[in-house]
CSV table of C-alpha atoms and ligand atoms in Angstrom, one decimal:
chain,number,residue,atom,x,y,z
S,901,MET,CA,11.6,-10.4,13.4
S,902,ALA,CA,15.1,-10.5,11.8
S,903,GLU,CA,17.8,-7.9,12.2
S,904,LEU,CA,21.2,-7.2,10.5
S,905,LYS,CA,24.0,-7.3,13.0
S,906,ILE,CA,27.6,-6.0,12.6
S,907,ASN,CA,30.3,-7.5,14.8
S,908,LEU,CA,32.4,-4.4,15.4
S,909,ASP,CA,35.3,-6.5,16.7
S,910,ARG,CA,35.6,-8.3,13.3
S,911,CYS,CA,34.8,-5.2,11.1
S,912,VAL,CA,38.0,-3.9,9.6
S,913,GLY,CA,36.4,-0.8,8.1
S,914,CYS,CA,37.1,-1.9,4.5
S,915,GLY,CA,33.7,-0.4,3.3
S,916,LEU,CA,33.0,-3.2,0.9
S,917,CYS,CA,29.6,-3.8,2.5
S,918,VAL,CA,28.6,-0.2,2.0
S,919,SER,CA,29.1,-0.4,-1.7
S,920,SER,CA,27.3,-3.7,-1.9
S,921,CYS,CA,24.1,-2.5,-0.2
S,922,PRO,CA,21.5,-1.6,-2.9
S,923,ALA,CA,19.2,0.0,-0.3
S,924,GLY,CA,21.9,2.4,1.1
S,925,ALA,CA,21.4,1.1,4.6
S,926,LEU,CA,25.1,0.7,5.4
S,927,SER,CA,27.5,3.5,6.1
S,928,MET,CA,30.9,4.0,7.8
S,929,ALA,CA,31.3,5.8,11.1
S,930,ASP,CA,34.6,5.8,13.1
S,931,LYS,CA,36.0,3.3,10.5
S,932,LYS,CA,33.4,0.8,11.3
S,933,ALA,CA,30.3,-0.3,9.3
S,934,ARG,CA,26.9,0.8,10.6
S,935,VAL,CA,23.4,-0.3,9.6
S,936,ASP,CA,20.3,1.8,9.5
S,937,PRO,CA,17.7,-0.9,10.5
S,938,ASP,CA,14.8,1.2,9.1
S,939,THR,CA,16.4,1.2,5.6
S,940,CYS,CA,17.8,-2.3,5.6
S,941,VAL,CA,15.7,-4.7,3.6
S,942,LEU,CA,17.5,-7.8,4.8
S,943,CYS,CA,18.4,-8.8,1.3
S,944,GLY,CA,21.7,-10.3,2.6
S,945,LEU,CA,23.9,-9.1,-0.2
S,946,CYS,CA,26.3,-7.5,2.4
S,947,LEU,CA,26.9,-10.9,4.0
S,948,GLY,CA,28.6,-12.2,0.9
S,949,SER,CA,30.6,-9.0,0.5
S,950,CYS,CA,32.2,-9.1,3.9
S,951,ARG,CA,35.4,-11.2,3.9
S,952,PHE,CA,35.7,-11.0,7.7
S,953,GLY,CA,32.4,-12.6,8.8
S,954,ALA,CA,31.5,-9.4,10.5
S,955,ILE,CA,27.9,-9.3,9.3
S,956,SER,CA,25.0,-11.6,10.2
S,957,ILE,CA,21.3,-11.7,10.1
S,958,GLU,CA,19.8,-12.6,13.5
S,959,LYS,CA,16.3,-14.0,13.9
S,960,ASP,CA,14.8,-13.3,17.3
S,961,HIS,CA,11.5,-15.0,16.7
S,962,GLY,CA,9.7,-12.2,18.4
S,963,GLY,CA,6.4,-13.4,17.0
S,964,ALA,CA,6.9,-16.8,18.7
S,965,ALA,CA,7.8,-15.3,22.1
S,966,ASP,CA,5.0,-12.8,22.3
S,967,ARG,CA,1.9,-14.3,20.7
S,968,ASP,CA,-0.6,-12.6,23.0
S,969,SER,CA,0.4,-9.1,21.9
S,970,TYR,CA,-0.9,-9.9,18.3
S,971,ARG,CA,-4.5,-8.9,17.6
S,972,ASP,CA,-7.0,-8.3,14.8
S,973,ILE,CA,-7.4,-9.6,11.3
S,974,TRP,CA,-5.9,-7.7,8.4
S,975,VAL,CA,-6.6,-8.0,4.7
S,976,PHE,CA,-4.2,-6.7,2.0
S,977,CYS,CA,-6.5,-5.2,-0.6
S,978,GLU,CA,-4.8,-5.2,-4.0
S,979,GLN,CA,-5.8,-2.5,-6.4
S,980,ARG,CA,-5.2,-1.9,-10.0
S,981,SER,CA,-5.4,1.7,-11.3
S,982,GLY,CA,-7.2,2.6,-8.1
S,983,ALA,CA,-9.9,-0.2,-8.3
S,984,VAL,CA,-9.8,-2.7,-5.5
S,985,LEU,CA,-9.9,-6.3,-6.8
S,986,ASP,CA,-12.9,-8.4,-5.8
S,987,VAL,CA,-10.8,-10.8,-3.9
S,988,GLY,CA,-9.9,-8.1,-1.4
S,989,LEU,CA,-13.6,-7.6,-0.7
S,990,GLU,CA,-14.2,-11.3,-0.5
S,991,LEU,CA,-11.4,-11.6,2.1
S,992,ILE,CA,-12.8,-8.7,4.1
S,993,ALA,CA,-16.2,-10.4,4.3
S,994,LYS,CA,-14.5,-13.6,5.5
S,995,ALA,CA,-12.3,-11.7,8.0
S,996,ARG,CA,-15.5,-10.0,9.4
S,997,GLU,CA,-17.0,-13.4,10.0
S,998,LEU,CA,-13.8,-14.7,11.7
S,999,ALA,CA,-13.4,-11.5,13.7
S,1000,GLU,CA,-16.9,-11.9,15.2
S,1001,ARG,CA,-15.8,-15.4,16.5
S,1002,ARG,CA,-12.4,-14.2,17.6
S,1003,GLY,CA,-13.7,-11.0,19.2
S,1004,CYS,CA,-11.4,-8.7,17.3
S,1005,ARG,CA,-11.4,-6.1,14.6
S,1006,VAL,CA,-10.8,-6.1,10.9
S,1007,ALA,CA,-8.4,-3.9,9.1
S,1008,ALA,CA,-7.8,-3.4,5.4
S,1009,LEU,CA,-4.4,-2.4,4.0
S,1010,LEU,CA,-4.8,-0.1,1.0
S,1011,LEU,CA,-1.6,0.9,-0.7
S,1012,GLY,CA,-1.1,2.7,-4.0
S,1013,ARG,CA,-0.9,6.1,-5.7
S,1014,GLN,CA,-4.1,8.1,-5.2
S,1015,VAL,CA,-6.3,5.3,-3.9
S,1016,ALA,CA,-8.0,7.0,-1.0
S,1017,HIS,CA,-11.3,7.1,-2.9
S,1018,ALA,CA,-11.5,3.3,-2.5
S,1019,ALA,CA,-11.2,3.3,1.3
S,1020,HIS,CA,-15.0,3.6,1.9
S,1021,SER,CA,-15.7,0.5,-0.2
S,1022,LEU,CA,-13.5,-1.5,2.2
S,1023,ILE,CA,-15.4,-0.2,5.2
S,1024,ALA,CA,-18.7,-1.0,3.5
S,1025,ALA,CA,-17.4,-4.6,2.9
S,1026,GLY,CA,-16.7,-5.1,6.6
S,1027,ALA,CA,-13.4,-3.4,7.6
S,1028,ASP,CA,-13.3,-1.4,10.8
S,1029,THR,CA,-10.0,0.3,9.9
S,1030,VAL,CA,-8.3,1.1,6.6
S,1031,TYR,CA,-4.6,1.7,6.8
S,1032,LEU,CA,-4.1,4.0,3.8
S,1033,CYS,CA,-0.6,4.5,2.3
S,1034,GLU,CA,-0.3,6.6,-0.8
S,1035,ASP,CA,3.0,7.1,-2.6
S,1036,ALA,CA,4.1,7.4,-6.2
S,1037,GLN,CA,6.4,4.4,-5.7
S,1038,LEU,CA,3.3,2.3,-4.9
S,1039,GLY,CA,1.6,3.2,-8.2
S,1040,HIS,CA,2.7,0.0,-9.8
S,1041,ASN,CA,2.5,-3.5,-8.2
S,1042,LEU,CA,6.1,-3.9,-7.3
S,1043,GLU,CA,6.9,-6.3,-4.5
S,1044,LEU,CA,9.8,-4.6,-2.6
S,1045,PRO,CA,8.2,-1.3,-1.8
S,1046,TYR,CA,4.9,-2.9,-0.9
S,1047,ALA,CA,6.7,-5.5,1.3
S,1048,GLU,CA,8.5,-2.7,3.0
S,1049,VAL,CA,5.4,-0.7,4.0
S,1050,ILE,CA,3.5,-3.8,5.1
S,1051,THR,CA,6.4,-5.1,7.1
S,1052,ARG,CA,6.6,-1.9,9.0
S,1053,LEU,CA,2.9,-1.9,9.7
S,1054,ILE,CA,3.1,-5.4,11.0
S,1055,ARG,CA,6.0,-4.5,13.3
S,1056,SER,CA,4.2,-1.5,14.7
S,1057,HIS,CA,0.6,-2.9,15.0
S,1058,ARG,CA,1.0,-6.7,15.3
S,1059,PRO,CA,-1.9,-8.2,13.5
S,1060,GLU,CA,-2.8,-11.8,14.6
S,1061,ILE,CA,-3.9,-12.8,11.1
S,1062,LEU,CA,-2.9,-11.3,7.7
S,1063,LEU,CA,-4.7,-12.4,4.4
S,1064,PHE,CA,-3.8,-11.9,0.8
S,1065,GLY,CA,-5.6,-12.7,-2.4
S,1066,ALA,CA,-3.7,-15.5,-4.3
S,1067,THR,CA,-3.4,-13.3,-7.4
S,1068,ALA,CA,-0.1,-13.2,-9.3
S,1069,PHE,CA,1.0,-10.2,-7.2
S,1070,GLY,CA,-0.4,-11.5,-3.9
S,1071,ARG,CA,1.4,-14.8,-4.4
S,1072,SER,CA,4.7,-13.0,-5.0
S,1073,LEU,CA,4.2,-10.3,-2.2
S,1074,ALA,CA,2.9,-12.5,0.7
S,1075,PRO,CA,6.0,-14.8,0.9
S,1076,ARG,CA,8.3,-11.7,0.9
S,1077,VAL,CA,6.4,-10.3,3.8
S,1078,ALA,CA,6.2,-13.6,5.7
S,1079,ALA,CA,10.0,-14.0,5.3
S,1080,ARG,CA,10.7,-10.6,6.6
S,1081,VAL,CA,8.6,-11.0,9.7
S,1082,GLN,CA,9.7,-14.6,10.2
S,1083,THR,CA,6.4,-16.3,10.1
S,1084,GLY,CA,4.7,-19.1,8.1
S,1085,LEU,CA,2.4,-18.7,5.1
S,1086,THR,CA,-0.2,-21.1,3.8
S,1087,ALA,CA,-0.7,-20.5,0.1
S,1088,ASP,CA,-3.8,-21.0,-2.0
S,1089,CYS,CA,-6.3,-21.7,0.7
S,1090,THR,CA,-9.9,-22.6,-0.2
S,1091,GLU,CA,-11.4,-22.2,3.2
S,1092,LEU,CA,-10.6,-20.3,6.4
S,1093,ASP,CA,-12.0,-20.9,9.9
S,1094,ILE,CA,-11.2,-20.2,13.6
S,1095,ASP,CA,-10.6,-23.2,15.9
S,1096,PRO,CA,-13.1,-22.7,18.7
S,1097,ASP,CA,-10.8,-24.3,21.3
S,1098,THR,CA,-7.4,-22.7,20.4
S,1099,GLY,CA,-8.5,-19.5,18.5
S,1100,LEU,CA,-6.0,-20.5,15.8
S,1101,LEU,CA,-6.7,-19.8,12.1
S,1102,LEU,CA,-7.6,-23.0,10.3
S,1103,GLN,CA,-6.1,-22.7,6.8
S,1104,THR,CA,-7.5,-25.3,4.5
S,1105,ARG,CA,-6.0,-26.0,1.1
S,1106,PRO,CA,-5.7,-28.9,-1.3
S,1107,ALA,CA,-2.7,-31.1,-0.7
S,1108,PHE,CA,-0.9,-34.2,-2.1
S,1109,GLY,CA,-1.7,-33.3,-5.7
S,1110,GLY,CA,-5.2,-32.3,-4.8
S,1111,ASN,CA,-6.2,-35.7,-3.5
S,1112,LEU,CA,-7.1,-34.5,0.0
S,1113,MET,CA,-7.7,-31.2,1.8
S,1114,ALA,CA,-5.2,-30.3,4.5
S,1115,THR,CA,-5.9,-27.9,7.4
S,1116,ILE,CA,-2.8,-26.1,8.5
S,1117,HIS,CA,-2.2,-24.2,11.8
S,1118,THR,CA,0.4,-21.6,12.4
S,1119,GLN,CA,0.9,-22.5,16.1
S,1120,ILE,CA,4.0,-20.6,17.1
S,1121,PHE,CA,4.7,-17.6,14.9
S,1122,ARG,CA,2.7,-14.5,14.2
S,1123,PRO,CA,1.0,-13.2,12.2
S,1124,GLN,CA,-0.8,-16.2,10.8
S,1125,MET,CA,-0.6,-15.6,7.1
S,1126,ALA,CA,-2.5,-17.1,4.2
S,1127,THR,CA,-3.3,-16.4,0.6
S,1128,VAL,CA,-6.8,-17.3,-0.8
S,1129,ARG,CA,-7.7,-17.8,-4.4
S,1130,PRO,CA,-10.0,-15.2,-5.9
S,1131,GLY,CA,-13.6,-16.3,-6.2
S,1132,VAL,CA,-13.6,-19.2,-3.7
S,1133,LEU,CA,-15.2,-17.1,-1.0
S,1134,PRO,CA,-18.6,-15.3,-1.5
S,1135,ALA,CA,-18.5,-11.6,-2.3
S,1136,PRO,CA,-20.0,-9.4,0.4
S,1137,THR,CA,-23.1,-7.2,0.0
S,1138,PRO,CA,-21.8,-3.7,0.7
S,1139,ASP,CA,-23.3,-2.0,3.7
S,1140,LEU,CA,-23.0,1.7,2.9
S,1141,THR,CA,-24.2,2.6,6.4
S,1142,ARG,CA,-21.1,1.1,8.1
S,1143,THR,CA,-18.6,3.5,9.6
S,1144,GLY,CA,-14.9,3.0,10.1
S,1145,GLU,CA,-11.6,4.7,10.6
S,1146,ILE,CA,-9.2,5.6,7.8
S,1147,VAL,CA,-5.7,5.8,9.2
S,1148,PRO,CA,-3.2,7.6,6.9
S,1149,VAL,CA,0.2,5.9,6.9
S,1150,ALA,CA,3.2,7.9,5.9
S,1151,PRO,CA,5.4,6.1,3.4
S,1152,PRO,CA,8.9,5.4,4.5
S,1153,GLU,CA,11.5,7.8,3.2
S,1154,GLY,CA,12.9,6.8,-0.2
S,1155,LEU,CA,11.1,3.4,-0.7
S,1156,PHE,CA,13.6,1.1,-2.2
S,1157,ASP,CA,13.1,-1.1,-5.2
S,1158,ALA,CA,15.6,-3.2,-7.1
S,1159,VAL,CA,13.2,-3.3,-10.1
S,1160,VAL,CA,12.9,-0.4,-12.5
S,1161,LEU,CA,9.6,-0.4,-14.4
S,1162,LEU,CA,10.3,0.7,-17.9
S,1163,GLU,CA,7.0,0.2,-19.5
S,1164,GLU,CA,3.6,-1.2,-18.7
S,1165,VAL,CA,1.7,-2.9,-21.5
S,1166,LEU,CA,-2.0,-3.4,-20.7
S,1167,THR,CA,-3.9,-6.1,-22.5
S,1168,PRO,CA,-7.7,-5.8,-22.6
S,1169,PRO,CA,-9.2,-8.3,-20.1
S,1170,ALA,CA,-10.8,-11.3,-21.8
S,1171,ALA,CA,-14.3,-12.3,-20.6
S,1172,SER,CA,-13.8,-14.9,-18.0
S,1173,ILE,CA,-16.0,-17.5,-16.4
S,1174,ALA,CA,-14.7,-16.2,-13.1
S,1175,ASP,CA,-16.9,-13.1,-13.6
S,1176,ALA,CA,-20.0,-14.9,-14.9
S,1177,GLU,CA,-23.2,-14.7,-12.9
S,1178,ILE,CA,-24.7,-17.8,-14.5
S,1179,ILE,CA,-22.6,-20.9,-15.5
S,1180,VAL,CA,-23.8,-24.0,-17.2
S,1181,ALA,CA,-21.0,-26.5,-16.6
S,1182,ALA,CA,-20.4,-29.8,-18.4
S,1183,GLY,CA,-18.7,-32.9,-16.9
S,1184,ARG,CA,-17.8,-36.2,-18.5
S,1185,GLY,CA,-21.4,-37.3,-18.1
S,1186,ILE,CA,-22.3,-35.0,-21.0
S,1187,ASP,CA,-21.1,-37.9,-23.0
S,1188,GLY,CA,-19.7,-36.5,-26.2
S,1189,HIS,CA,-18.6,-33.3,-27.9
S,1190,LYS,CA,-21.8,-33.0,-29.8
S,1191,ASN,CA,-23.8,-32.6,-26.5
S,1192,MET,CA,-21.6,-29.6,-25.6
S,1193,ALA,CA,-23.9,-27.7,-28.0
S,1194,LEU,CA,-26.8,-28.2,-25.5
S,1195,VAL,CA,-24.6,-26.7,-22.7
S,1196,GLU,CA,-23.7,-23.8,-24.9
S,1197,GLU,CA,-27.3,-23.3,-25.9
S,1198,LEU,CA,-28.7,-23.3,-22.4
S,1199,ALA,CA,-25.9,-20.9,-21.3
S,1200,GLU,CA,-26.8,-18.5,-24.1
S,1201,LEU,CA,-30.5,-18.6,-23.3
S,1202,LEU,CA,-29.8,-17.8,-19.7
S,1203,GLY,CA,-27.2,-15.1,-20.5
S,1204,GLY,CA,-24.5,-17.1,-18.9
S,1205,ALA,CA,-21.1,-18.7,-19.6
S,1206,VAL,CA,-20.0,-22.3,-20.3
S,1207,GLY,CA,-17.9,-24.0,-17.7
S,1208,CYS,CA,-16.6,-27.6,-17.4
S,1209,SER,CA,-14.7,-30.1,-15.3
S,1210,ARG,CA,-11.1,-31.0,-16.0
S,1211,ALA,CA,-12.2,-34.3,-17.5
S,1212,VAL,CA,-13.9,-32.5,-20.3
S,1213,VAL,CA,-10.8,-30.4,-21.0
S,1214,ASP,CA,-8.6,-33.5,-20.9
S,1215,ILE,CA,-10.9,-35.3,-23.4
S,1216,GLY,CA,-10.8,-32.2,-25.6
S,1217,TRP,CA,-14.5,-31.2,-25.5
S,1218,ALA,CA,-13.7,-27.8,-24.2
S,1219,GLU,CA,-10.8,-25.4,-23.9
S,1220,TYR,CA,-8.9,-24.9,-20.6
S,1221,ARG,CA,-10.2,-21.4,-20.1
S,1222,HIS,CA,-13.6,-23.0,-19.3
S,1223,GLN,CA,-12.2,-25.3,-16.6
S,1224,ILE,CA,-13.4,-24.9,-13.1
S,1225,GLY,CA,-11.6,-26.1,-10.0
S,1226,GLN,CA,-8.3,-26.4,-8.2
S,1227,THR,CA,-6.2,-26.3,-11.4
S,1228,GLY,CA,-8.8,-24.3,-13.3
S,1229,LEU,CA,-10.7,-21.1,-12.3
S,1230,ALA,CA,-12.5,-20.4,-9.1
S,1231,VAL,CA,-16.0,-19.2,-9.9
S,1232,SER,CA,-18.7,-17.4,-7.9
S,1233,PRO,CA,-21.8,-17.3,-10.0
S,1234,LYS,CA,-25.3,-16.7,-8.6
S,1235,LEU,CA,-26.3,-19.9,-10.4
S,1236,LEU,CA,-24.3,-22.9,-11.4
S,1237,ILE,CA,-25.8,-25.8,-13.3
S,1238,ALA,CA,-23.5,-28.8,-13.1
S,1239,CYS,CA,-24.4,-31.3,-15.8
S,1240,GLY,CA,-22.8,-34.8,-15.5
S,1241,ILE,CA,-20.2,-33.7,-13.1
S,1242,SER,CA,-19.3,-36.1,-10.2
S,1243,GLY,CA,-18.1,-33.4,-7.8
S,1244,SER,CA,-14.5,-34.3,-7.1
S,1245,ILE,CA,-12.8,-32.3,-4.4
S,1246,GLN,CA,-10.7,-30.7,-7.1
S,1247,PHE,CA,-13.8,-29.5,-8.9
S,1248,LEU,CA,-15.6,-28.4,-5.6
S,1249,ALA,CA,-12.5,-26.3,-4.7
S,1250,GLY,CA,-13.5,-24.0,-7.5
S,1251,ILE,CA,-17.2,-23.5,-6.7
S,1252,GLY,CA,-17.2,-22.5,-3.0
S,1253,GLY,CA,-18.4,-19.0,-4.0
S,1254,ALA,CA,-21.4,-20.2,-6.1
S,1255,GLN,CA,-24.7,-19.0,-4.5
S,1256,LYS,CA,-27.1,-21.7,-5.9
S,1257,VAL,CA,-26.0,-25.0,-7.4
S,1258,VAL,CA,-28.2,-27.2,-9.6
S,1259,ALA,CA,-26.8,-30.7,-10.2
S,1260,ILE,CA,-27.9,-33.1,-12.8
S,1261,ASN,CA,-26.5,-36.6,-12.5
S,1262,THR,CA,-27.6,-40.2,-13.1
S,1263,ASP,CA,-26.0,-41.4,-9.9
S,1264,PRO,CA,-28.0,-40.4,-6.8
S,1265,GLU,CA,-24.9,-40.9,-4.7
S,1266,ALA,CA,-22.7,-38.5,-6.7
S,1267,PRO,CA,-20.7,-36.2,-4.4
S,1268,ILE,CA,-21.9,-33.1,-6.3
S,1269,PHE,CA,-25.3,-33.6,-4.7
S,1270,GLY,CA,-23.7,-33.0,-1.4
S,1271,VAL,CA,-23.3,-29.3,-2.3
S,1272,ALA,CA,-26.3,-28.9,-4.6
S,1273,ASP,CA,-29.3,-26.8,-3.7
S,1274,TYR,CA,-31.4,-28.5,-6.4
S,1275,LYS,CA,-30.8,-32.1,-7.2
S,1276,ILE,CA,-32.0,-33.7,-10.5
S,1277,VAL,CA,-31.3,-37.4,-10.7
S,1278,GLY,CA,-31.4,-38.1,-14.4
S,1279,ASP,CA,-29.7,-38.1,-17.8
S,1280,CYS,CA,-28.3,-34.6,-18.3
S,1281,VAL,CA,-28.8,-34.7,-22.1
S,1282,GLU,CA,-32.5,-35.3,-21.6
S,1283,VAL,CA,-32.8,-32.7,-18.8
S,1284,LEU,CA,-30.9,-30.1,-20.8
S,1285,SER,CA,-33.0,-30.7,-23.9
S,1286,ALA,CA,-36.2,-30.4,-21.8
S,1287,LEU,CA,-35.0,-27.2,-20.1
S,1288,ILE,CA,-34.0,-25.6,-23.4
S,1289,ALA,CA,-37.4,-26.6,-25.0
S,1290,ARG,CA,-39.3,-25.2,-22.0
S,1291,ILE,CA,-37.4,-21.9,-22.0
S,1292,LYS,CA,-37.8,-21.5,-25.8
S,1293,ALA,CA,-41.5,-22.3,-25.5
S,1294,ASP,CA,-42.0,-19.8,-22.7
S,1295,ARG,CA,-40.2,-17.1,-24.8
S,1296,GLY,CA,-42.1,-18.1,-28.0
S,1297,LEU,CA,-38.9,-19.0,-29.7
Z,2498,FAD,C1,-3.9,-32.5,-9.0
Z,2498,FAD,C2,-5.2,-32.6,-9.6
Z,2498,FAD,C3,-5.9,-31.4,-9.9
Z,2498,FAD,C4,-7.2,-31.5,-10.5
Z,2498,FAD,N1,-7.8,-30.3,-10.8
Z,2498,FAD,C5,-9.1,-30.4,-11.3
Z,2498,FAD,C6,-9.8,-29.2,-11.6
Z,2498,FAD,O1,-9.3,-28.1,-11.5
Z,2498,FAD,N2,-11.1,-29.3,-12.0
Z,2498,FAD,C7,-11.7,-30.5,-12.1
Z,2498,FAD,O2,-12.9,-30.6,-12.5
Z,2498,FAD,N3,-11.0,-31.7,-11.9
Z,2498,FAD,C8,-9.7,-31.6,-11.5
Z,2498,FAD,N4,-9.1,-32.8,-11.3
Z,2498,FAD,C9,-9.7,-34.0,-11.7
Z,2498,FAD,C10,-10.7,-34.6,-10.7
Z,2498,FAD,O3,-10.0,-35.4,-9.8
Z,2498,FAD,C11,-11.8,-35.4,-11.4
Z,2498,FAD,O4,-11.2,-36.4,-12.2
Z,2498,FAD,C12,-12.6,-34.6,-12.4
Z,2498,FAD,O5,-13.2,-33.5,-11.7
Z,2498,FAD,C13,-13.8,-35.5,-12.9
Z,2498,FAD,O6,-14.5,-34.8,-13.8
Z,2498,FAD,P1,-16.1,-35.2,-14.0
Z,2498,FAD,O7,-16.8,-35.0,-12.8
Z,2498,FAD,O8,-16.5,-34.5,-15.3
Z,2498,FAD,O9,-15.9,-36.7,-14.5
Z,2498,FAD,P2,-16.3,-38.0,-13.7
Z,2498,FAD,O10,-15.7,-38.1,-12.4
Z,2498,FAD,O11,-16.0,-39.2,-14.6
Z,2498,FAD,O12,-17.9,-38.0,-13.4
Z,2498,FAD,C14,-18.8,-38.0,-14.4
Z,2498,FAD,C15,-20.2,-38.0,-13.7
Z,2498,FAD,O13,-21.2,-37.9,-14.7
Z,2498,FAD,C16,-22.3,-38.8,-14.3
Z,2498,FAD,N5,-23.0,-39.2,-15.5
Z,2498,FAD,C17,-22.6,-40.2,-16.4
Z,2498,FAD,N6,-23.5,-40.2,-17.4
Z,2498,FAD,C18,-24.4,-39.2,-17.1
Z,2498,FAD,C19,-25.6,-38.8,-17.8
Z,2498,FAD,N7,-25.9,-39.3,-19.0
Z,2498,FAD,N8,-26.3,-37.8,-17.2
Z,2498,FAD,C20,-25.9,-37.2,-16.0
Z,2498,FAD,N9,-24.8,-37.7,-15.4
Z,2498,FAD,C21,-24.1,-38.6,-15.9
Z,2498,FAD,C22,-21.6,-39.9,-13.5
Z,2498,FAD,O14,-22.5,-40.4,-12.6
Z,2498,FAD,C23,-20.5,-39.1,-12.8
Z,2498,FAD,O15,-20.9,-38.7,-11.5
Z,2498,FAD,C24,-7.8,-32.7,-10.7
Z,2498,FAD,C25,-7.1,-33.9,-10.3
Z,2498,FAD,C26,-5.9,-33.8,-9.8
Z,2498,FAD,C27,-5.2,-35.1,-9.4
């Protein structure tokens, strides 16, 4: 943990630091500067304002010194307008699995304005405890007040692991929290596991331009923190009979934020392959723009969406919004039909949440077959045409 320190021997009582502090954490007493550690957000602005070198931020690396006092797995559950995002539920399910192996509990962090109604869905997904903090200042996804509440909770309860969804907000919030509690953060993980020997969280993510998967350990500092992309982990089946504890958390007095939200403009969400239950996906093996019509036709007959590999986007046979994978979208359909897709690690990084994979490929050694539940070795144009003809015949079309 870090702390703002004032060297009273050097402080001349000029008061410049007090006026520089946007959080109102500094004051004067007996002609010397004083800091309120509960209000200080460690932004560091006062360090620059002090001409006498009287202010410093000291890191005590408490997490490093005292690892055994950290326990349990926490998941930050982002919500929008009171609705918890699916990635929070996916992470709770994963946390539940990891907690069984680690012999610990799962807690969900639910912050916002009037969000208590969502707490039971987190317990149904696998949380034992929900820390619920409601405050008008938390009504919008603004990083500083959220980071403040989460940092205080970490300091008082000491979770061993803390997970965030790698949404735009999660990617912005998690590093702020990690910096405040002086720990590491592995961004954009595609898989999480527990090392059976050390009990450490194994945080796996693409590295070196996506050419290999790296597994990262946070050996010294606590909590071990990671963000995980939405859709790469399977969604849980809610168990409405589960019981758990909802712990109300009082928001700190006068939550500080340097950002003033003037207006929020909501755009209607476009249909995304990330939400599709059935996806027919094309790879370079579809061999030509004209054959994309077969992929579209099968997707339509099955009530699904069209996906593709990056190669198909690069060639110009489909738009980027259809791309699946590390630099595309992570998808979690019930059924994915991969047509002429080799199964590169970058593509596979986006389909970890798919429940059933059917692969059609002329090469029996294609890596996609390593993750397929049903393997069809053959020309995807022929197989697609046959499938479409069969479905149409069955439906009398
Ligand atoms: C940093 C980085 C990020 C990347 N991000 C992504 C990403 O998000 N998503 C992604 O998909 N890729 C991504 N890539 C690219 C990735 O490495 C592969 O190049 C890409 O996935 C290959 O697409 P593909 O499988 O369609 O094509 P190919 O690898 O060319 O495979 C074509 C397959 O089709 C088969 N085939 C050929 N003809 C037929 C036929 N008639 N019928 C059936 N099968 C046939 C072949 O046997 C082969 O297996 C990324 C790469 C990098 C470096």
